[in-house]
Coordinates of C-alpha atoms (C1' of nucleotides) in Angstrom, one line a residue:
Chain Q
X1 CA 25.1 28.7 -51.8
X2 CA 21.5 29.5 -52.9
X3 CA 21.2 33.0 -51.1
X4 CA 17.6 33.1 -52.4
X5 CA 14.5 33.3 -50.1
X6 CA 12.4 30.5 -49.2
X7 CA 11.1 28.7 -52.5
X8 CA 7.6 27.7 -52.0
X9 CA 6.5 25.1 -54.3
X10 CA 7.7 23.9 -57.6
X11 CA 6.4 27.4 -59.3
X12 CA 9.1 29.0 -56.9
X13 CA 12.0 27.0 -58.1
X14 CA 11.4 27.5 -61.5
X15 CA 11.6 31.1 -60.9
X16 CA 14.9 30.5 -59.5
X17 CA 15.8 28.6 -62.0
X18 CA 15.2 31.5 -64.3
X19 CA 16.6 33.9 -61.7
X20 CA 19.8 31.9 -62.1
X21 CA 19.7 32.5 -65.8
X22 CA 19.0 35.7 -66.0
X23 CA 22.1 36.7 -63.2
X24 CA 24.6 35.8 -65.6
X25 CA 24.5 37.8 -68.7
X26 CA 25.1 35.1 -71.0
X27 CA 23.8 31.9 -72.0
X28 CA 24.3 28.8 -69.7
X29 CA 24.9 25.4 -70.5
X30 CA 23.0 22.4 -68.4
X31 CA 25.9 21.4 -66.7
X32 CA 27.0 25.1 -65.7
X33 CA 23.7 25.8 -63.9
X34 CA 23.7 22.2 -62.4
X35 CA 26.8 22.8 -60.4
X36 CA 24.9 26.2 -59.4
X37 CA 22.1 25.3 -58.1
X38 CA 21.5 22.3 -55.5
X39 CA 18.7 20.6 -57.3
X40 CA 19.5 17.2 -58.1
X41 CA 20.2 16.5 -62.0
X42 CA 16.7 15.3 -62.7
X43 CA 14.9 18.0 -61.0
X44 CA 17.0 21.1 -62.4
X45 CA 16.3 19.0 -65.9
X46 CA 12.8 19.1 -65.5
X47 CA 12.5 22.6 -64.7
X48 CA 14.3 23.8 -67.5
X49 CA 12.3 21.4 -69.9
X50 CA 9.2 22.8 -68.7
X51 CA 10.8 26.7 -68.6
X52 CA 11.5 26.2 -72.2
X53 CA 9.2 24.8 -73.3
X54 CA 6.7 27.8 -72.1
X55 CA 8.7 29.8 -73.5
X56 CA 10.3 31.4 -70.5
X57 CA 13.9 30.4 -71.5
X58 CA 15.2 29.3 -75.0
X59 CA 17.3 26.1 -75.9
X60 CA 20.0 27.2 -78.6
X61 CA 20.3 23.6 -79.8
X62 CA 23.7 24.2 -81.7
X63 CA 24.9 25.1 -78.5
X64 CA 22.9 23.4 -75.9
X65 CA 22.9 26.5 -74.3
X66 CA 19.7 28.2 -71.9
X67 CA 18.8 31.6 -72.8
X68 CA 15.9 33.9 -71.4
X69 CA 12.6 33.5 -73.6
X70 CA 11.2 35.7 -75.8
X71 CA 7.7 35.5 -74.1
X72 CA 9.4 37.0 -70.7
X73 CA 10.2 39.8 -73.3
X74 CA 6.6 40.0 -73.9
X75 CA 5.6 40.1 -70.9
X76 CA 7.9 42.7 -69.5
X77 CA 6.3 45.4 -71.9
X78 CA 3.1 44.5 -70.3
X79 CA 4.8 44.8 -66.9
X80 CA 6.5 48.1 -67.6
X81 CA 3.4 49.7 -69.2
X82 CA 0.9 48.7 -66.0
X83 CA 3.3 48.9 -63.4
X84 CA 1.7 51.7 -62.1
X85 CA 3.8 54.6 -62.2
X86 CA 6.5 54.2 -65.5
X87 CA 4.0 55.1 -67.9
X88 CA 2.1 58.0 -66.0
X89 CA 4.8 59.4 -64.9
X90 CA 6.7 59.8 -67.8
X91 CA 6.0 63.4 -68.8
X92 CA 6.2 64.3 -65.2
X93 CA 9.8 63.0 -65.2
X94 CA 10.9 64.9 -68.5
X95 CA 9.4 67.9 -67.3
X96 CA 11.9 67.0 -64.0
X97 CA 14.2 66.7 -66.3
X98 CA 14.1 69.7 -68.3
X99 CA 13.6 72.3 -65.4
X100 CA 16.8 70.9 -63.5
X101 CA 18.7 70.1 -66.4
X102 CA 20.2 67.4 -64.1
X103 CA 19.7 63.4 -64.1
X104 CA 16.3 61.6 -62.9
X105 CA 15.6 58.4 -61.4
X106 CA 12.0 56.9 -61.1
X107 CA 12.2 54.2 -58.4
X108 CA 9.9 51.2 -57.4
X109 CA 11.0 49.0 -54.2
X110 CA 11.4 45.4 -55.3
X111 CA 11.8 42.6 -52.0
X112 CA 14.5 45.2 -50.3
X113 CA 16.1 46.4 -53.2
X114 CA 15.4 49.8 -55.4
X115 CA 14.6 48.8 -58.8
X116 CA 14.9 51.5 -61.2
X117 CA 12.1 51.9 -63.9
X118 CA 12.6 54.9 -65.9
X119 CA 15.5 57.2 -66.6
X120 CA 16.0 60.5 -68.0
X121 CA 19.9 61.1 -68.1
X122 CA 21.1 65.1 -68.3
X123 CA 23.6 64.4 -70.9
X124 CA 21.9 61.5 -73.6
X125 CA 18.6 61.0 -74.8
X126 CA 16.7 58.4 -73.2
X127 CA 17.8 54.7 -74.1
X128 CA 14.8 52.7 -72.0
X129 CA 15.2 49.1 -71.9
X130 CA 19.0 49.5 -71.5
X131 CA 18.4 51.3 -68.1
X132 CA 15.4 50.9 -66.6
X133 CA 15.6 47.5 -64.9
X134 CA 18.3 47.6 -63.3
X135 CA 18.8 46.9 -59.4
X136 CA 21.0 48.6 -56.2
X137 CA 20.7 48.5 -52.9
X138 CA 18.2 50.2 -50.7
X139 CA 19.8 51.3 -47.7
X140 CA 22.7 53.3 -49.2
X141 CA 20.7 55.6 -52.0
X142 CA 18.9 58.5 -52.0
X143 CA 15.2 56.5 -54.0
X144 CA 16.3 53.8 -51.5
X145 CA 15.8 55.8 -48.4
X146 CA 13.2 58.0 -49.6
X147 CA 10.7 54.8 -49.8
X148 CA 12.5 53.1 -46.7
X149 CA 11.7 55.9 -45.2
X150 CA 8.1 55.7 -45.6
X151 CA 7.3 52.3 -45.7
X152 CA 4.9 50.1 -43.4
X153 CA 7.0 49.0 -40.3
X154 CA 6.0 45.4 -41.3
X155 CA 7.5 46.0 -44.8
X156 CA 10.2 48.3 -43.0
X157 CA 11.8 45.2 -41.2
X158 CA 11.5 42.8 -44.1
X159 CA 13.2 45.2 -45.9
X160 CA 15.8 45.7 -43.7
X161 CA 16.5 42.1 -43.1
X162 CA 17.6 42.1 -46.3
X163 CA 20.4 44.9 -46.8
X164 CA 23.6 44.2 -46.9
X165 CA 25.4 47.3 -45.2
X166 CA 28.5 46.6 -47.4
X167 CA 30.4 49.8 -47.2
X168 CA 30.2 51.4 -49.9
X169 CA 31.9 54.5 -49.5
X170 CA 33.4 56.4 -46.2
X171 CA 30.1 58.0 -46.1
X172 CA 27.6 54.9 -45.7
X173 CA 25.5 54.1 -43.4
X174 CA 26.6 51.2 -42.4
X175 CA 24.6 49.6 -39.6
X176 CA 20.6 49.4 -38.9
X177 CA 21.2 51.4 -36.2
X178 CA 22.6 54.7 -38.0
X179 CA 19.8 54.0 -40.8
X180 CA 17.2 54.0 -38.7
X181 CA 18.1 57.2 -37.2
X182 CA 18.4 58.2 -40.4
X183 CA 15.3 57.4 -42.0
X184 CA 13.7 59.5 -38.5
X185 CA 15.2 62.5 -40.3
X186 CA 14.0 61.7 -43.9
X187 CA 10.9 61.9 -42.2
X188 CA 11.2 64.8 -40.4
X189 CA 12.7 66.4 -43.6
X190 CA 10.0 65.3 -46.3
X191 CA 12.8 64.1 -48.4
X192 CA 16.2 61.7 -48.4
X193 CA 20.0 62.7 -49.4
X194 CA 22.2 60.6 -50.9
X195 CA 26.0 62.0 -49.6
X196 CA 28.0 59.8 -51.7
X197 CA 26.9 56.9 -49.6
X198 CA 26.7 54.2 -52.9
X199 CA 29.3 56.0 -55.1
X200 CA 32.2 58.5 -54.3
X201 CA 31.4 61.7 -56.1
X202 CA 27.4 60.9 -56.7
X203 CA 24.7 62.8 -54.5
X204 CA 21.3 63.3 -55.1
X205 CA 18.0 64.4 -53.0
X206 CA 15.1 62.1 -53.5
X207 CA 11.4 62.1 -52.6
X208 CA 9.1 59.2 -52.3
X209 CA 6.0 59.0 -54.4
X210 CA 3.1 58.1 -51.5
X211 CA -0.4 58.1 -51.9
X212 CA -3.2 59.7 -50.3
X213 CA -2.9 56.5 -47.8
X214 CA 0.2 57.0 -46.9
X215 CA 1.5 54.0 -49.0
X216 CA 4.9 54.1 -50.7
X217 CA 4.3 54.1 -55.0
X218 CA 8.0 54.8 -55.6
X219 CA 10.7 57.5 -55.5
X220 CA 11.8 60.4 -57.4
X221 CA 15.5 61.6 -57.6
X222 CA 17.5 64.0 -58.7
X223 CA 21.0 63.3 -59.1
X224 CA 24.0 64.9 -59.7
X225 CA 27.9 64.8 -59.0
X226 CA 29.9 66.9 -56.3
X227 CA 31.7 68.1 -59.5
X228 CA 29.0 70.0 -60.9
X229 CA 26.7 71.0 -57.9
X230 CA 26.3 70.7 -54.1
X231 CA 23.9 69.6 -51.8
X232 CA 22.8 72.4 -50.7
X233 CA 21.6 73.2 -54.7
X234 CA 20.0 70.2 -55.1
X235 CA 17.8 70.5 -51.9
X236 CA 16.5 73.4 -53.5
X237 CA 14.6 71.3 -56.2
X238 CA 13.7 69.1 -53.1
X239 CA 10.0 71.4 -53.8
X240 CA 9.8 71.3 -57.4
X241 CA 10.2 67.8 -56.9
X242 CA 8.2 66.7 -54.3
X243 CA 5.3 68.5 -56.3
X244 CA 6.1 66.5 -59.1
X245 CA 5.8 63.6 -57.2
X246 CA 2.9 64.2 -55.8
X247 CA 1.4 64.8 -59.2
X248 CA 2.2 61.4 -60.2
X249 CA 0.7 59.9 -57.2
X250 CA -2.6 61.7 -58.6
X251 CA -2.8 60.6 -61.7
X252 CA -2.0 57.1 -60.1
X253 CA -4.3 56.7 -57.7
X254 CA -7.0 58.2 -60.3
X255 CA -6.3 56.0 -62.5
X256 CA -7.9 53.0 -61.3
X257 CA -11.0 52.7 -62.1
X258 CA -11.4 51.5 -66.0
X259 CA -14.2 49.8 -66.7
X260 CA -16.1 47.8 -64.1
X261 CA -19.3 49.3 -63.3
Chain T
X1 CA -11.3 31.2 -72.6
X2 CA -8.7 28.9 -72.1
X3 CA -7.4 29.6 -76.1
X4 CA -4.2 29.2 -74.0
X5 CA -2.0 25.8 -75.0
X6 CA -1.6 22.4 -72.8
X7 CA -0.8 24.0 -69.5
X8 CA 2.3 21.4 -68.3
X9 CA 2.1 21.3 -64.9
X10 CA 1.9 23.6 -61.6
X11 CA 4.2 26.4 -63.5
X12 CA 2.7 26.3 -66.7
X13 CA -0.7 27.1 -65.0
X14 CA 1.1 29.5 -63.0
X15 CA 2.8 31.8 -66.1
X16 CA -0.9 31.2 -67.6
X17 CA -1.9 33.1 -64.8
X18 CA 0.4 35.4 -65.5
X19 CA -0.4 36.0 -69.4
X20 CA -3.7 36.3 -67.9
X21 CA -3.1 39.8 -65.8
X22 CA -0.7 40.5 -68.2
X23 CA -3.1 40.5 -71.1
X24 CA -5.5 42.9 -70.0
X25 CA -4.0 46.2 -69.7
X26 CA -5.3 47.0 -65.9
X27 CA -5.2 45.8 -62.3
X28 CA -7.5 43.1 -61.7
X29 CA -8.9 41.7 -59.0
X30 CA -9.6 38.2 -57.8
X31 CA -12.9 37.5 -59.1
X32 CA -11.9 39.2 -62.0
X33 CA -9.6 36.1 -62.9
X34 CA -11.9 33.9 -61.4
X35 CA -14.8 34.2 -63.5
X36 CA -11.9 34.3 -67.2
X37 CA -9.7 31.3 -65.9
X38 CA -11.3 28.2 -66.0
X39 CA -9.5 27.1 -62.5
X40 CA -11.4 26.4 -59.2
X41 CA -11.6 29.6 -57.0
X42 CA -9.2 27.8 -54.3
X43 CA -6.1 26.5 -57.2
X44 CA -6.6 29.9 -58.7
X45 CA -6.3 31.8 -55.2
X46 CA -3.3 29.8 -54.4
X47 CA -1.5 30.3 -57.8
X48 CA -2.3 34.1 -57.6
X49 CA -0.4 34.1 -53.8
X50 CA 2.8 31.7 -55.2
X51 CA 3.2 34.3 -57.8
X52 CA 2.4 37.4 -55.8
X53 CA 4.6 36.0 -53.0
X54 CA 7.2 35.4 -55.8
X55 CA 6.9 39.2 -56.4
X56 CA 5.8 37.9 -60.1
X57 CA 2.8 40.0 -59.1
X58 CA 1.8 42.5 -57.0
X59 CA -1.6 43.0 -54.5
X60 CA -2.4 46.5 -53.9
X61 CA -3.7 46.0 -50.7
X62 CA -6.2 49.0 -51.2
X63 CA -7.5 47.9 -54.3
X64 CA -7.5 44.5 -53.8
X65 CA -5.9 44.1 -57.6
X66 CA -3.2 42.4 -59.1
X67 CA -0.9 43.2 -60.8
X68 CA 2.6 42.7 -62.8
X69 CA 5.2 42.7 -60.4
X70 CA 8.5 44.2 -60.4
X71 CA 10.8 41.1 -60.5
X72 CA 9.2 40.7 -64.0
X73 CA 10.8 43.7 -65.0
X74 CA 14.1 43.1 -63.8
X75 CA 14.1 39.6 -65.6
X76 CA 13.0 41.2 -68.5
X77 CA 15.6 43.7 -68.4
X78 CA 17.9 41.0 -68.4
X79 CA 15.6 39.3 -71.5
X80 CA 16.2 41.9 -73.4
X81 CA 20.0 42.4 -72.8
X82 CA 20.7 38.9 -73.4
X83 CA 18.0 37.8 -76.0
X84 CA 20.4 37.1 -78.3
X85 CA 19.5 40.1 -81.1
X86 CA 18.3 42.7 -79.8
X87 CA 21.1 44.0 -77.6
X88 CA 23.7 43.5 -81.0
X89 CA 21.9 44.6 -83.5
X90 CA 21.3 47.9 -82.1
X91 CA 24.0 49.6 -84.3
X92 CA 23.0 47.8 -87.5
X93 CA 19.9 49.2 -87.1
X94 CA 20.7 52.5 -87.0
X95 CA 22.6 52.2 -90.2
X96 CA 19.7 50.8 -92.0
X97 CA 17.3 53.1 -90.8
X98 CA 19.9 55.9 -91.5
X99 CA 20.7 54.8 -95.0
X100 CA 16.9 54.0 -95.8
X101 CA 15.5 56.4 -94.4
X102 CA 12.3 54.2 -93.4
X103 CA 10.9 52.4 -90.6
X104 CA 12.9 49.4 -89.0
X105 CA 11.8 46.8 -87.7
X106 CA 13.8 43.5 -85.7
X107 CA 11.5 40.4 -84.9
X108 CA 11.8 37.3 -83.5
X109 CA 9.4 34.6 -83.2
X110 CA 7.5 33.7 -80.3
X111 CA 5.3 30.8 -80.3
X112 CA 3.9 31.3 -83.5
X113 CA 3.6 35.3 -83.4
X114 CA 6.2 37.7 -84.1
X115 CA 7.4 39.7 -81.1
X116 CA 8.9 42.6 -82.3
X117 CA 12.2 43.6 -80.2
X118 CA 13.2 46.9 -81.5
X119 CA 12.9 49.5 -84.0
X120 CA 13.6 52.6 -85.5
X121 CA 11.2 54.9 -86.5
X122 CA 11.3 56.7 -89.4
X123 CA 10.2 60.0 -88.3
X124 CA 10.8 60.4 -84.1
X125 CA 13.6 59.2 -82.1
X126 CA 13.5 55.9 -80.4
X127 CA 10.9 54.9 -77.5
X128 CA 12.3 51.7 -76.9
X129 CA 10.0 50.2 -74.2
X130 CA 6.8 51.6 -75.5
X131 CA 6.9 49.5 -78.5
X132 CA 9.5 46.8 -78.7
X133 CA 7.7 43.9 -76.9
X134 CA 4.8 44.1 -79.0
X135 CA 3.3 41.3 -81.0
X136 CA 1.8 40.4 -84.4
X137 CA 0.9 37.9 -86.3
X138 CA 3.1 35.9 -88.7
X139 CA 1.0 34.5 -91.3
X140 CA 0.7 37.9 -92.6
X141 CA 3.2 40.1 -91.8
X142 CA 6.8 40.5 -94.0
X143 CA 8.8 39.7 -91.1
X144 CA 6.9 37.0 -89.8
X145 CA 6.5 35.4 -93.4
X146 CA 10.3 35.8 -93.5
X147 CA 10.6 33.4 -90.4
X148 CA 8.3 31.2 -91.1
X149 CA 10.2 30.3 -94.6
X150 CA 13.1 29.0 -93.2
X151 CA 11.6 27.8 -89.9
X152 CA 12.4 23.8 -89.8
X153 CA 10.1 21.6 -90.7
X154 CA 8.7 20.3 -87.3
X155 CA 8.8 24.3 -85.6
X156 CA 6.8 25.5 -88.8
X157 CA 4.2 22.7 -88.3
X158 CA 3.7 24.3 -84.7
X159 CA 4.1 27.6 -85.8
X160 CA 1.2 26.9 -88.4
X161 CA -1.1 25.7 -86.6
X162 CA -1.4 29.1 -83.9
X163 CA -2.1 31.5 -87.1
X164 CA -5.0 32.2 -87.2
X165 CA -5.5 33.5 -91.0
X166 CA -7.7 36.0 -90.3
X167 CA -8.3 37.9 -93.5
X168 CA -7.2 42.0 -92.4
X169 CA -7.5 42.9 -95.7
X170 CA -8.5 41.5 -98.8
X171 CA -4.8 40.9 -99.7
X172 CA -4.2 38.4 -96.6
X173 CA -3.2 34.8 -97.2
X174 CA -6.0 32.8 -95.8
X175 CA -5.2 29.5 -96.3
X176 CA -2.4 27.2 -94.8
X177 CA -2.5 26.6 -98.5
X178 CA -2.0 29.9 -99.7
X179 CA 0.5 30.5 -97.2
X180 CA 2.9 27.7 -98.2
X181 CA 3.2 28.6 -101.3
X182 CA 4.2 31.9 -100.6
X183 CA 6.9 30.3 -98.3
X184 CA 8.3 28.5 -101.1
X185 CA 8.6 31.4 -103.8
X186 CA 9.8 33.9 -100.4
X187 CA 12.6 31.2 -100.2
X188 CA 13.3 31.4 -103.9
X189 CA 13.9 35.0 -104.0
X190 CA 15.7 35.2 -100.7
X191 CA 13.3 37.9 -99.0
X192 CA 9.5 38.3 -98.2
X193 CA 7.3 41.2 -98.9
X194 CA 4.1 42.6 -96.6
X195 CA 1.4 43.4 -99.8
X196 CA -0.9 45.5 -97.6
X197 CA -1.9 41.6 -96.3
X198 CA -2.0 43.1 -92.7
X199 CA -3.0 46.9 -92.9
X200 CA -4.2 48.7 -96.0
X201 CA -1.6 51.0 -97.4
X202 CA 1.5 49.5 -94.9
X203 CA 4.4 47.5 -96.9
X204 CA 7.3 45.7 -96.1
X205 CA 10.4 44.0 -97.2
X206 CA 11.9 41.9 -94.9
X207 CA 14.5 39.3 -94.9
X208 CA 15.7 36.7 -92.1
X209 CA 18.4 36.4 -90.3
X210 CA 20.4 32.9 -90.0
X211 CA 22.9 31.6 -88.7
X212 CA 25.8 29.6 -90.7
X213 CA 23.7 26.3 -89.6
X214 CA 20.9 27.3 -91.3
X215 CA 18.9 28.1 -88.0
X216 CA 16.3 31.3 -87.8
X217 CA 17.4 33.9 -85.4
X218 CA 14.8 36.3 -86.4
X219 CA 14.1 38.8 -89.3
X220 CA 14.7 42.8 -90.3
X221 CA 11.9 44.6 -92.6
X222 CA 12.2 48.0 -94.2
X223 CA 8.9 49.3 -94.0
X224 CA 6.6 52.5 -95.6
X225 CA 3.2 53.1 -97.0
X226 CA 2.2 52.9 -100.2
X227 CA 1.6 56.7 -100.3
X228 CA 5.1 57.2 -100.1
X229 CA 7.2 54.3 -101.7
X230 CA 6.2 51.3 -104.1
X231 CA 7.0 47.7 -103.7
X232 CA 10.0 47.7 -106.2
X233 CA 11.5 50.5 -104.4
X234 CA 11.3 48.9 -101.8
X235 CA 12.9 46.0 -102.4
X236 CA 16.0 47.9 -104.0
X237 CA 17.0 48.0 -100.2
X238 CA 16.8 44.2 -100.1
X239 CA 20.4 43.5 -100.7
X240 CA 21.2 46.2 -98.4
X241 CA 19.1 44.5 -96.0
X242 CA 20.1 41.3 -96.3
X243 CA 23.5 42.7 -95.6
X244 CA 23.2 43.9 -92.5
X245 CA 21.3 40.2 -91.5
X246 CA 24.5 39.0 -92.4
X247 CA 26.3 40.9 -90.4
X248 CA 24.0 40.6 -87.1
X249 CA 23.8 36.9 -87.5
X250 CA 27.8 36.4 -87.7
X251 CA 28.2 39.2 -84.7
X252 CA 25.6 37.0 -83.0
X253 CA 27.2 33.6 -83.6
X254 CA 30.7 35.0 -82.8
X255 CA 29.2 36.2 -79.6
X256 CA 28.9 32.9 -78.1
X257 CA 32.2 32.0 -76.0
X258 CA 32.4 34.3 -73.2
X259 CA 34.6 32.7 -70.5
X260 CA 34.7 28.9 -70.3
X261 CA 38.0 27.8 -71.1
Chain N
dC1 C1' 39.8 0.7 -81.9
dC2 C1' 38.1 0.1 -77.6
dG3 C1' 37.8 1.7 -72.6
dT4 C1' 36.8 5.9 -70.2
dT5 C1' 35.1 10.2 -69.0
dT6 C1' 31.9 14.0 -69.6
dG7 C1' 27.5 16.0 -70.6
dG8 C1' 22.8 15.1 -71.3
dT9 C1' 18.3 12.4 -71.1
dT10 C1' 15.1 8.9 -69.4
dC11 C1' 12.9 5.6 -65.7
dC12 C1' 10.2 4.7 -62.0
dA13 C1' 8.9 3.7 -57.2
dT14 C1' 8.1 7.1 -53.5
dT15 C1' 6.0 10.9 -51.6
dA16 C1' 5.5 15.6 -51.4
dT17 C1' 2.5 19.0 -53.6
dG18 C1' -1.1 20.8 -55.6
dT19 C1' -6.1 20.1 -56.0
dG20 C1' -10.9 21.8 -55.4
dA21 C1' -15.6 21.3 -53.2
dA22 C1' -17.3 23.1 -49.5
dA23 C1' -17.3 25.6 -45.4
dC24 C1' -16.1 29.9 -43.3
dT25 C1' -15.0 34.9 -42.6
dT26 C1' -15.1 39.4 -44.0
dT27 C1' -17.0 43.5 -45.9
dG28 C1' -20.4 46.0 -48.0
dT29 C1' -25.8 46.8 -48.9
dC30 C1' -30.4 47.6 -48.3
Chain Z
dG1 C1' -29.9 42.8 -38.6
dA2 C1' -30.5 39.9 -42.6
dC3 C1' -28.4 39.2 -47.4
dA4 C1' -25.1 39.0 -50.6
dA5 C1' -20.8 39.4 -52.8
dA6 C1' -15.8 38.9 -52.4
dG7 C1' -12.1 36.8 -50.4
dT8 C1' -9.8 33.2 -47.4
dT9 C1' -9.1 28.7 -45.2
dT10 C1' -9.8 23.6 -44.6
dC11 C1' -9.0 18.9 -45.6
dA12 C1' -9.5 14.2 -47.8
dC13 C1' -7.7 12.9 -52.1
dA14 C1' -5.0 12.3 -56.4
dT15 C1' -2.0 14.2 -59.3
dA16 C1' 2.4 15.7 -60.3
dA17 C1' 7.1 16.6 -58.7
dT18 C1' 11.1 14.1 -56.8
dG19 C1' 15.8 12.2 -57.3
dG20 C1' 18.7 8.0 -57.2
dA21 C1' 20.2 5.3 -60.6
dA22 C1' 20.5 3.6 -65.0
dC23 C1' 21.1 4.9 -69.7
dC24 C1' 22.8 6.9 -74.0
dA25 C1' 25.9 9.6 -77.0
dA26 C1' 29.6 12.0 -78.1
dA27 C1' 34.2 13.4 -77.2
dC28 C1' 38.7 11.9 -75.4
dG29 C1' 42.9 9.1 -74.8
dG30 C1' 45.9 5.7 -75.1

DNA sequence: CCGTTTGGTTCCATTATGTGAAACTTTGTC
DNA sequence: GACAAAGTTTCACATAATGGAACCAAACGG
């Protein structure tokens, strides 16, 4: 078991320790996360002692059940209001939004997988917390590519190394190889597809948010259904969007410079 | 400097780190950290690389700053979806806000401040992120004061001793002393009430919410100004109020056996 | 009731880990 | 080309994490 990276030092298997938490939705009891992870009894004890007790997890003592902390609560509004693009982009994205009338997606890249940070959905208002944060894979979606695509070779092979080129759908890429080749066109292009390589039905055309250094910020898509649109429709927002992308890479890249002399 | 409690251990010094770049709103760089932390240049480097390899934080490599990483925001993402309240209460309070027509707001306590974990305003839509994750003060706030009433004995000690009774206006409780007795007559009626003690013309009502044991799971306020309401009106919503805490806490307490058998 | 199991907590000798002063390497400045 | 500021690495040392085993408490079962 333990499919997680290399755990350097104790600070790293806390984190998995709270990793392990926060993977299953509910509250775990001592017991159920000692059988899960292959610390000793002592060790795993420790770490959660020390996890609650900063705050990071919760003890329900009725229960004796662990629980994610408040103060990673806290801290999350802090993370989602300085990570860069969420905040900044914001109007960009319901301006997106409101002159495609179809879904967007605001992307970051998180160790090899696409971490989704801000929504605007066609039908619904916006619902934050409940959507942003979520996770998918990289290699199979259209934000995925799009920063893939455009990513330091360095970064490009960790990345890689850590995909798991499950096949989704008939469409998937479903080796390095055709990826690769792939991303060589999404270059080319200026901007990534998704043909209903995640989810049968779902495409989208995506951009990646660089700045003037070439480095990746994020990705931008717009998403639809084969139901209500084609491909061919969506690439025509490819420019609107890629200009709204590169907006927010202004304003980010601007922004930098608060108060230090 | 160093306000922060007794750091236990390598990972309490490490999420100190964190609060750190989490508390200022902005990238910052090394010496930034440096010159605020009270750690040696060489345990603070280290720390900063655990974390940032952890992807806890991030370097932007042109900037040389740190800053919130992305796996925070997936683990908060899962916080907030499992933090016990928030993710249940959601309905209730959109009936309270719908049947009082005023601002909502759901707390829980966080090492001796309130953290406020959603809300309904009473004039826009929602806006979850933006301002659920946010944090107050207890000593002076309704929903805070609510908490701390029926906090057990040993938590309310702690909780005590981090306010720091600040006087916001001249209606503020100043004094542990002051305080208690408050506590004691908020008990005796059931519900607390925010006199202006925190901002000049803002008032609250707010009850707790506990479970069958007795236990604090957080608190609900009904709040307005004084320009537009009055205190008694106000608390003519109290029963209403303490209604729906009944109703979150048992949905809460019911929500506890998922699969074991 | 008393033996047994299960789930959780504490001990403590061992050693791995983290520590931090100082030295070193960049990178930027005049 | 010397100087400084910012960031990175080294290494002898001590603290802090480790984990096997013992312990405790509550639930079970006969």
């Amino acid at each position: 078991m333990g499919a997680e990276g290399h755990a350097d030092g104790t600070v790293g298997k806390a984190l998995d320790v709270l990793d392990m938490v926060a993977r299953h939705g509910r509250p775990l009891r001592f017991s159920d996360l000692l059988v899960q992870s292959d610390y000793p009894k002592a060790t795993l004890y420790r770490l959660l002692q020390t996890l609650t007790h900063q705050g990071m997890l919760t003890l329900d003592p009725d229960q004796g059940t662990y629980a994610l902390g408040v103060r990673l609560v806290r801290l999350a509004h802090a993370a989602w209001a300085q990570s860069s693009l969420a905040p900044i982009a914001r109007p960009y994205l319901d301006e997106l939004a409101e002159k495609t009338g179809e879904t967007i997606h605001l992307a970051q890249m998180d160790l090899g997988q696409v971490l989704y940070v801000d929504k605007r959905n066609a039908a619904r208002p916006v619902e934050m917390f409940a959507q942003a944060g979520k996770v998918g894979p990289a290699y199979c979606t259209g934000v995925g590519k799009a920063m893939l695509a455009w990513l330091h070779p360095d970064q490009l092979d960790q990345a890689l190394a850590r995909q798991s080129f499950h096949r989704h759908t008939d469409q998937t890429l479903d080796t390095p190889e055709k990826l690769m080749a792939e991303l060589q066109a999404i270059r080319a292009r200026g901007h990534a597809f998704d043909r209903e390589e995640h989810e049968k039905g779902i495409i989208c055309c995506a951009v990646p948010i660089l700045t003037r250094s070439g480095r990746v910020l994020g990705a931008l898509s717009v998403t639809s259904t084969t139901a209500r649109t084609t491909l061919a429709a969506l690439e025509e927002q490819a420019g609107l969007t890629k200009d709204i992308a590169a907006r927010i890479a202004a304003e980010a890249e601007s922004w930098r410079f608060p108060e230090q002399n």
